[in-house]
mmCIF file of C-alpha atoms in Angstrom:
data_model
loop_
_atom_site.group_PDB
_atom_site.id
_atom_site.type_symbol
_atom_site.label_atom_id
_atom_site.label_comp_id
_atom_site.label_asym_id
_atom_site.label_seq_id
_atom_site.Cartn_x
_atom_site.Cartn_y
_atom_site.Cartn_z
ATOM 1 C CA MET A 43 6.646 -24.800 2.117
ATOM 2 C CA THR A 44 4.944 -22.657 -0.417
ATOM 3 C CA GLN A 45 6.812 -22.631 -3.678
ATOM 4 C CA ALA A 46 9.342 -19.866 -3.651
ATOM 5 C CA LEU A 47 7.914 -16.622 -5.591
ATOM 6 C CA THR A 48 9.989 -13.652 -6.736
ATOM 7 C CA VAL A 49 7.731 -10.557 -5.128
ATOM 8 C CA PHE A 50 8.540 -6.944 -5.862
ATOM 9 C CA VAL A 51 7.425 -4.832 -2.969
ATOM 10 C CA THR A 52 7.089 -0.937 -3.102
ATOM 11 C CA GLY A 53 7.845 1.177 -0.005
ATOM 12 C CA ALA A 54 10.107 -1.334 1.593
ATOM 13 C CA SER A 55 12.429 0.792 3.737
ATOM 14 C CA ALA A 56 9.632 1.028 6.595
ATOM 15 C CA GLY A 57 6.311 0.390 7.867
ATOM 16 C CA PHE A 58 4.275 -2.277 5.775
ATOM 17 C CA GLY A 59 6.815 -2.537 3.198
ATOM 18 C CA LYS A 60 9.694 -3.609 5.280
ATOM 19 C CA ALA A 61 7.418 -5.985 7.492
ATOM 20 C CA ILE A 62 6.096 -7.540 4.207
ATOM 21 C CA ALA A 63 9.603 -7.952 2.755
ATOM 22 C CA LYS A 64 10.904 -9.582 6.107
ATOM 23 C CA LYS A 65 7.802 -11.963 6.388
ATOM 24 C CA LEU A 66 8.428 -13.266 2.625
ATOM 25 C CA VAL A 67 11.916 -13.614 2.946
ATOM 26 C CA LYS A 68 11.602 -15.672 5.835
ATOM 27 C CA GLU A 69 8.775 -17.587 4.132
ATOM 28 C CA GLY A 70 11.307 -18.663 1.402
ATOM 29 C CA HIS A 71 10.496 -16.451 -1.398
ATOM 30 C CA HIS A 72 12.743 -13.950 -3.297
ATOM 31 C CA VAL A 73 11.993 -10.163 -2.614
ATOM 32 C CA ILE A 74 12.906 -7.012 -4.588
ATOM 33 C CA ALA A 75 12.797 -4.362 -1.768
ATOM 34 C CA SER A 76 12.262 -0.841 -3.525
ATOM 35 C CA GLY A 77 12.177 2.445 -2.038
ATOM 36 C CA ARG A 78 13.572 5.994 -1.769
ATOM 37 C CA ARG A 79 15.857 5.205 1.129
ATOM 38 C CA THR A 80 18.740 3.326 -0.159
ATOM 39 C CA GLU A 81 20.649 2.961 2.847
ATOM 40 C CA ARG A 82 17.669 1.437 4.778
ATOM 41 C CA LEU A 83 17.306 -1.053 2.029
ATOM 42 C CA ASN A 84 20.774 -1.948 2.170
ATOM 43 C CA GLU A 85 20.528 -2.360 5.891
ATOM 44 C CA LEU A 86 17.729 -5.089 5.269
ATOM 45 C CA HIS A 87 19.819 -6.557 2.684
ATOM 46 C CA HIS A 88 22.406 -7.005 5.163
ATOM 47 C CA GLU A 89 19.895 -8.469 7.612
ATOM 48 C CA LEU A 90 18.125 -10.814 5.010
ATOM 49 C CA GLY A 91 20.784 -11.774 2.816
ATOM 50 C CA ASP A 92 20.992 -12.494 -0.908
ATOM 51 C CA ALA A 93 16.990 -13.533 -0.959
ATOM 52 C CA LEU A 94 16.499 -9.659 -0.828
ATOM 53 C CA LEU A 95 17.455 -7.408 -3.420
ATOM 54 C CA PRO A 96 17.426 -3.506 -2.629
ATOM 55 C CA LEU A 97 16.295 -1.344 -5.390
ATOM 56 C CA SER A 98 16.329 2.543 -5.252
ATOM 57 C CA LEU A 99 13.153 3.656 -6.443
ATOM 58 C CA ASP A 100 11.045 6.817 -6.490
ATOM 59 C CA MET A 101 7.701 6.213 -7.569
ATOM 60 C CA GLN A 102 7.128 9.778 -8.629
ATOM 61 C CA ASP A 103 10.065 8.922 -11.337
ATOM 62 C CA ILE A 104 7.641 7.610 -14.009
ATOM 63 C CA LYS A 105 10.516 6.828 -16.886
ATOM 64 C CA THR A 106 12.243 4.693 -14.648
ATOM 65 C CA ILE A 107 9.292 2.746 -13.458
ATOM 66 C CA ARG A 108 8.453 2.096 -17.212
ATOM 67 C CA ASP A 109 12.075 0.824 -17.661
ATOM 68 C CA LEU A 110 11.865 -1.408 -14.634
ATOM 69 C CA PRO A 111 11.040 -4.930 -16.192
ATOM 70 C CA SER A 112 14.315 -4.861 -18.736
ATOM 71 C CA SER A 113 16.352 -3.036 -15.933
ATOM 72 C CA LEU A 114 16.141 -5.389 -13.391
ATOM 73 C CA PRO A 115 18.938 -8.450 -12.885
ATOM 74 C CA GLU A 116 18.188 -11.152 -15.511
ATOM 75 C CA LYS A 117 17.240 -13.841 -12.726
ATOM 76 C CA TRP A 118 14.570 -11.374 -10.850
ATOM 77 C CA GLN A 119 12.958 -10.168 -14.139
ATOM 78 C CA ASP A 120 9.791 -12.744 -13.824
ATOM 79 C CA ILE A 121 7.938 -11.156 -11.072
ATOM 80 C CA ASP A 122 5.269 -13.738 -9.688
ATOM 81 C CA VAL A 123 3.674 -11.036 -7.111
ATOM 82 C CA LEU A 124 3.553 -7.417 -7.161
ATOM 83 C CA ILE A 125 2.763 -5.450 -3.790
ATOM 84 C CA ASN A 126 1.580 -1.898 -4.396
ATOM 85 C CA ASN A 127 2.655 -0.504 -0.976
ATOM 86 C CA ALA A 128 4.247 2.692 -1.283
ATOM 87 C CA GLY A 129 1.958 5.632 -0.598
ATOM 88 C CA LEU A 130 1.498 8.454 1.878
ATOM 89 C CA ALA A 131 -1.123 10.834 3.483
ATOM 90 C CA LEU A 132 0.254 14.685 3.799
ATOM 91 C CA GLY A 133 -1.923 16.659 6.147
ATOM 92 C CA MET A 134 -5.407 16.854 7.721
ATOM 93 C CA ASP A 135 -6.305 20.346 6.892
ATOM 94 C CA PRO A 136 -10.019 21.218 5.252
ATOM 95 C CA ALA A 137 -9.840 20.967 1.420
ATOM 96 C CA GLN A 138 -10.260 24.953 1.173
ATOM 97 C CA ASN A 139 -6.901 25.112 3.509
ATOM 98 C CA ALA A 140 -4.774 22.119 2.005
ATOM 99 C CA ASP A 141 -1.744 22.696 0.481
ATOM 100 C CA PRO A 142 -2.044 21.563 -3.235
ATOM 101 C CA ASP A 143 1.576 20.723 -3.459
ATOM 102 C CA GLU A 144 0.785 17.894 -1.015
ATOM 103 C CA TRP A 145 -2.128 17.094 -3.081
ATOM 104 C CA GLU A 146 -0.142 16.594 -5.957
ATOM 105 C CA THR A 147 2.493 14.452 -4.101
ATOM 106 C CA MET A 148 -0.140 11.875 -3.139
ATOM 107 C CA ILE A 149 -1.532 11.747 -6.181
ATOM 108 C CA THR A 150 1.653 11.136 -7.995
ATOM 109 C CA THR A 151 2.476 8.736 -5.662
ATOM 110 C CA ASN A 152 -0.461 6.911 -4.760
ATOM 111 C CA ILE A 153 -2.186 6.931 -7.890
ATOM 112 C CA SER A 154 0.042 7.459 -10.852
ATOM 113 C CA GLY A 155 3.274 5.450 -9.545
ATOM 114 C CA LEU A 156 0.874 2.613 -8.522
ATOM 115 C CA VAL A 157 -0.870 2.149 -11.900
ATOM 116 C CA GLU A 158 2.601 2.688 -13.721
ATOM 117 C CA ILE A 159 4.223 0.047 -11.989
ATOM 118 C CA THR A 160 1.369 -2.455 -12.153
ATOM 119 C CA ARG A 161 1.122 -1.819 -16.174
ATOM 120 C CA ALA A 162 4.936 -2.148 -16.323
ATOM 121 C CA PHE A 163 4.751 -5.844 -15.021
ATOM 122 C CA LEU A 164 1.275 -7.023 -16.651
ATOM 123 C CA PRO A 165 2.723 -7.835 -20.211
ATOM 124 C CA THR A 166 4.858 -10.537 -18.830
ATOM 125 C CA MET A 167 2.466 -11.867 -16.147
ATOM 126 C CA ILE A 168 0.035 -12.024 -19.251
ATOM 127 C CA LYS A 169 2.668 -13.804 -21.225
ATOM 128 C CA ARG A 170 3.406 -16.402 -18.580
ATOM 129 C CA ASN A 171 -0.470 -16.500 -17.382
ATOM 130 C CA THR A 172 0.324 -16.243 -13.701
ATOM 131 C CA GLY A 173 0.836 -13.669 -11.295
ATOM 132 C CA TYR A 174 -0.519 -12.038 -8.142
ATOM 133 C CA ILE A 175 -0.995 -8.062 -7.660
ATOM 134 C CA MET A 176 -1.689 -6.809 -4.379
ATOM 135 C CA SER A 177 -2.444 -3.012 -3.562
ATOM 136 C CA ILE A 178 -2.377 -1.695 -0.199
ATOM 137 C CA GLY A 179 -5.268 0.557 -0.122
ATOM 138 C CA SER A 180 -7.379 1.999 2.892
ATOM 139 C CA THR A 181 -10.570 2.058 4.850
ATOM 140 C CA ALA A 182 -10.204 5.721 3.790
ATOM 141 C CA GLY A 183 -11.269 4.715 0.447
ATOM 142 C CA THR A 184 -14.668 3.666 1.463
ATOM 143 C CA TYR A 185 -15.275 5.930 4.908
ATOM 144 C CA PRO A 186 -14.760 9.683 4.479
ATOM 145 C CA TYR A 187 -13.735 11.818 7.623
ATOM 146 C CA LYS A 188 -12.665 15.366 7.919
ATOM 147 C CA GLY A 189 -9.083 16.054 6.278
ATOM 148 C CA GLY A 190 -9.345 12.705 4.350
ATOM 149 C CA ASN A 191 -10.264 14.668 1.195
ATOM 150 C CA VAL A 192 -7.467 13.805 -1.490
ATOM 151 C CA TYR A 193 -5.912 10.827 0.228
ATOM 152 C CA GLY A 194 -9.004 9.457 0.730
ATOM 153 C CA ALA A 195 -9.810 9.777 -3.010
ATOM 154 C CA THR A 196 -6.676 8.295 -3.945
ATOM 155 C CA LYS A 197 -7.151 5.266 -1.878
ATOM 156 C CA ALA A 198 -10.923 5.118 -3.599
ATOM 157 C CA PHE A 199 -8.959 5.180 -6.928
ATOM 158 C CA VAL A 200 -6.886 2.311 -6.139
ATOM 159 C CA SER A 201 -9.838 0.518 -4.910
ATOM 160 C CA GLN A 202 -11.778 0.956 -8.137
ATOM 161 C CA PHE A 203 -8.765 0.495 -10.247
ATOM 162 C CA MET A 204 -8.133 -3.221 -8.536
ATOM 163 C CA GLN A 205 -11.796 -3.987 -9.139
ATOM 164 C CA ASN A 206 -11.314 -2.897 -12.998
ATOM 165 C CA LEU A 207 -7.972 -4.522 -13.252
ATOM 166 C CA ARG A 208 -9.559 -8.194 -11.764
ATOM 167 C CA THR A 209 -12.264 -7.614 -14.690
ATOM 168 C CA ASP A 210 -9.830 -6.921 -17.337
ATOM 169 C CA LEU A 211 -7.601 -9.889 -16.295
ATOM 170 C CA LEU A 212 -10.673 -12.248 -16.513
ATOM 171 C CA GLY A 213 -9.702 -15.428 -18.275
ATOM 172 C CA THR A 214 -6.066 -15.390 -17.084
ATOM 173 C CA LYS A 215 -4.524 -17.097 -14.017
ATOM 174 C CA ILE A 216 -3.516 -13.450 -12.468
ATOM 175 C CA ARG A 217 -5.049 -12.840 -9.005
ATOM 176 C CA VAL A 218 -5.696 -9.356 -8.031
ATOM 177 C CA THR A 219 -6.565 -8.093 -4.479
ATOM 178 C CA ASN A 220 -7.051 -4.831 -2.543
ATOM 179 C CA ILE A 221 -6.024 -4.885 0.997
ATOM 180 C CA GLU A 222 -7.873 -2.101 3.020
ATOM 181 C CA PRO A 223 -6.427 -1.547 6.542
ATOM 182 C CA GLY A 224 -8.125 1.052 9.239
ATOM 183 C CA LEU A 225 -6.103 2.081 12.135
ATOM 184 C CA CYS A 226 -2.658 1.060 11.822
ATOM 185 C CA GLY A 227 0.170 2.059 14.257
ATOM 186 C CA GLY A 228 3.846 1.208 14.080
ATOM 187 C CA SER A 229 4.736 2.650 10.977
ATOM 188 C CA GLU A 230 5.544 6.130 9.955
ATOM 189 C CA PHE A 231 2.229 6.986 8.465
ATOM 190 C CA SER A 232 1.023 9.636 11.013
ATOM 191 C CA GLN A 233 4.528 11.157 11.854
ATOM 192 C CA VAL A 234 4.746 11.976 7.779
ATOM 193 C CA ARG A 235 1.200 13.215 7.625
ATOM 194 C CA LEU A 236 1.178 15.403 10.710
ATOM 195 C CA LYS A 237 5.118 16.300 10.916
ATOM 196 C CA ASP A 238 4.627 16.199 14.649
ATOM 197 C CA ASN A 239 5.455 13.495 16.814
ATOM 198 C CA GLU A 240 3.465 14.279 19.647
ATOM 199 C CA LYS A 241 0.315 14.473 17.442
ATOM 200 C CA ALA A 242 0.976 11.222 15.668
ATOM 201 C CA ASN A 243 1.399 9.308 18.848
ATOM 202 C CA ALA A 244 -2.012 10.879 20.174
ATOM 203 C CA VAL A 245 -3.598 9.249 17.130
ATOM 204 C CA TYR A 246 -3.115 5.644 18.529
ATOM 205 C CA GLN A 247 -3.250 6.597 22.396
ATOM 206 C CA GLY A 248 -5.675 4.439 24.073
ATOM 207 C CA THR A 249 -6.091 1.834 21.241
ATOM 208 C CA GLN A 250 -4.401 -1.377 20.269
ATOM 209 C CA PRO A 251 -4.425 -0.677 16.300
ATOM 210 C CA LEU A 252 -3.044 -3.145 13.554
ATOM 211 C CA THR A 253 0.462 -3.387 12.924
ATOM 212 C CA PRO A 254 2.742 -3.877 9.950
ATOM 213 C CA ASN A 255 3.195 -7.493 11.095
ATOM 214 C CA ASP A 256 -0.545 -7.821 10.672
ATOM 215 C CA ILE A 257 -0.583 -6.820 7.217
ATOM 216 C CA ALA A 258 2.536 -8.756 6.433
ATOM 217 C CA GLU A 259 0.632 -12.021 7.996
ATOM 218 C CA THR A 260 -2.411 -11.212 5.885
ATOM 219 C CA ILE A 261 -0.244 -11.103 2.891
ATOM 220 C CA ALA A 262 1.568 -14.227 3.632
ATOM 221 C CA TRP A 263 -1.707 -16.255 4.147
ATOM 222 C CA LEU A 264 -3.140 -14.799 0.797
ATOM 223 C CA LEU A 265 -0.003 -16.068 -1.007
ATOM 224 C CA LYS A 266 -0.868 -19.728 0.415
ATOM 225 C CA LEU A 267 -4.149 -19.813 -1.096
ATOM 226 C CA PRO A 268 -5.207 -22.073 -3.798
ATOM 227 C CA ALA A 269 -4.324 -20.838 -7.190
ATOM 228 C CA HIS A 270 -7.906 -20.803 -8.514
ATOM 229 C CA MET A 271 -8.961 -18.678 -5.543
ATOM 230 C CA ASN A 272 -9.249 -14.790 -5.902
ATOM 231 C CA VAL A 273 -10.073 -12.635 -3.032
ATOM 232 C CA ASN A 274 -10.983 -9.297 -4.317
ATOM 233 C CA ARG A 275 -10.777 -7.177 -1.428
ATOM 234 C CA MET A 276 -9.889 -7.189 2.300
ATOM 235 C CA GLU A 277 -10.880 -4.982 4.733
ATOM 236 C CA LEU A 278 -9.113 -4.741 8.219
ATOM 237 C CA MET A 279 -9.902 -2.850 11.243
ATOM 238 C CA PRO A 280 -8.810 -3.444 14.916
ATOM 239 C CA VAL A 281 -11.374 -4.371 16.915
ATOM 240 C CA CYS A 282 -11.212 -0.933 18.782
ATOM 241 C CA GLN A 283 -12.449 0.800 15.577
ATOM 242 C CA ALA A 284 -15.520 0.529 13.372
ATOM 243 C CA SER A 285 -17.068 2.498 10.773
ATOM 244 C CA GLY A 286 -18.877 5.468 12.494
ATOM 245 C CA GLY A 287 -21.790 6.152 10.780
ATOM 246 C CA LEU A 288 -23.032 9.468 9.264
ATOM 247 C CA ALA A 289 -22.290 12.466 10.928
ATOM 248 C CA VAL A 290 -24.711 15.472 11.387
ATOM 249 C CA HIS A 291 -23.708 19.020 12.269
ATOM 250 C CA ARG A 292 -26.538 20.547 14.252
ATOM 251 C CA LYS A 293 -26.840 24.545 14.919
ATOM 252 C CA LEU A 294 -27.517 24.757 18.615
ATOM 253 C CA SER A 295 -29.721 27.569 19.921
ATOM 254 C CA ARG A 296 -28.186 30.682 21.699
ATOM 255 C CA ARG A 297 -29.548 28.887 25.049
ATOM 256 C CA GLU A 298 -27.781 25.392 24.327
ATOM 257 C CA ASN A 299 -24.611 27.423 23.570
ATOM 258 C CA GLN A 300 -24.454 28.957 26.794
#
């Protein structure tokens, strides 16, 4: 069995984070499961036992994030693995019609919260010269699509941040991986984004998308790799999806429009 690790997972009350927490506890690790929905985290603790520590945390609360390392129970303070999973997409409107408050929420959660919590745990990882930082990025950070605007930009930031972080940590034994899923169902992602269950379900109609369990399996596999091996980034797609290439808008003649 892989050596038991202390793992901090953000956004663990549902979706990817919940699946990751459950998988890693079953693999023998100790997991701090953080999120805003405390009741759901407590249910997860009841299901998985004391190998999971539920922690109420809002990724927009920067002060609390900065105080995290010293505020955790003593036996949970040496974090071996940080999994930056918390994030969201809001809206699909083109930029000129988008809600700037939704943009701000995505930026604060997907970028500010992620970099703050990473910075919070880095000093102790460097002091111990061991650790693994993973972030859940997205193919939206590589391939643009209509309505992706700020969400895609936040994930592009995450990709670049993780690459630069790996460069900063050269000479240490700390590993850094950005995981970039494509179409993935079985979570609340599209419901949160579209605020309409029917539209959200239509996103996956006729497809076999990735699932949160697929992402959890990927992370469990990464943790079993040799300590000298770093996977810089992983792009994951279901076989029903591929990058679509460049799009061209063509103005049709009046006759072709008829």
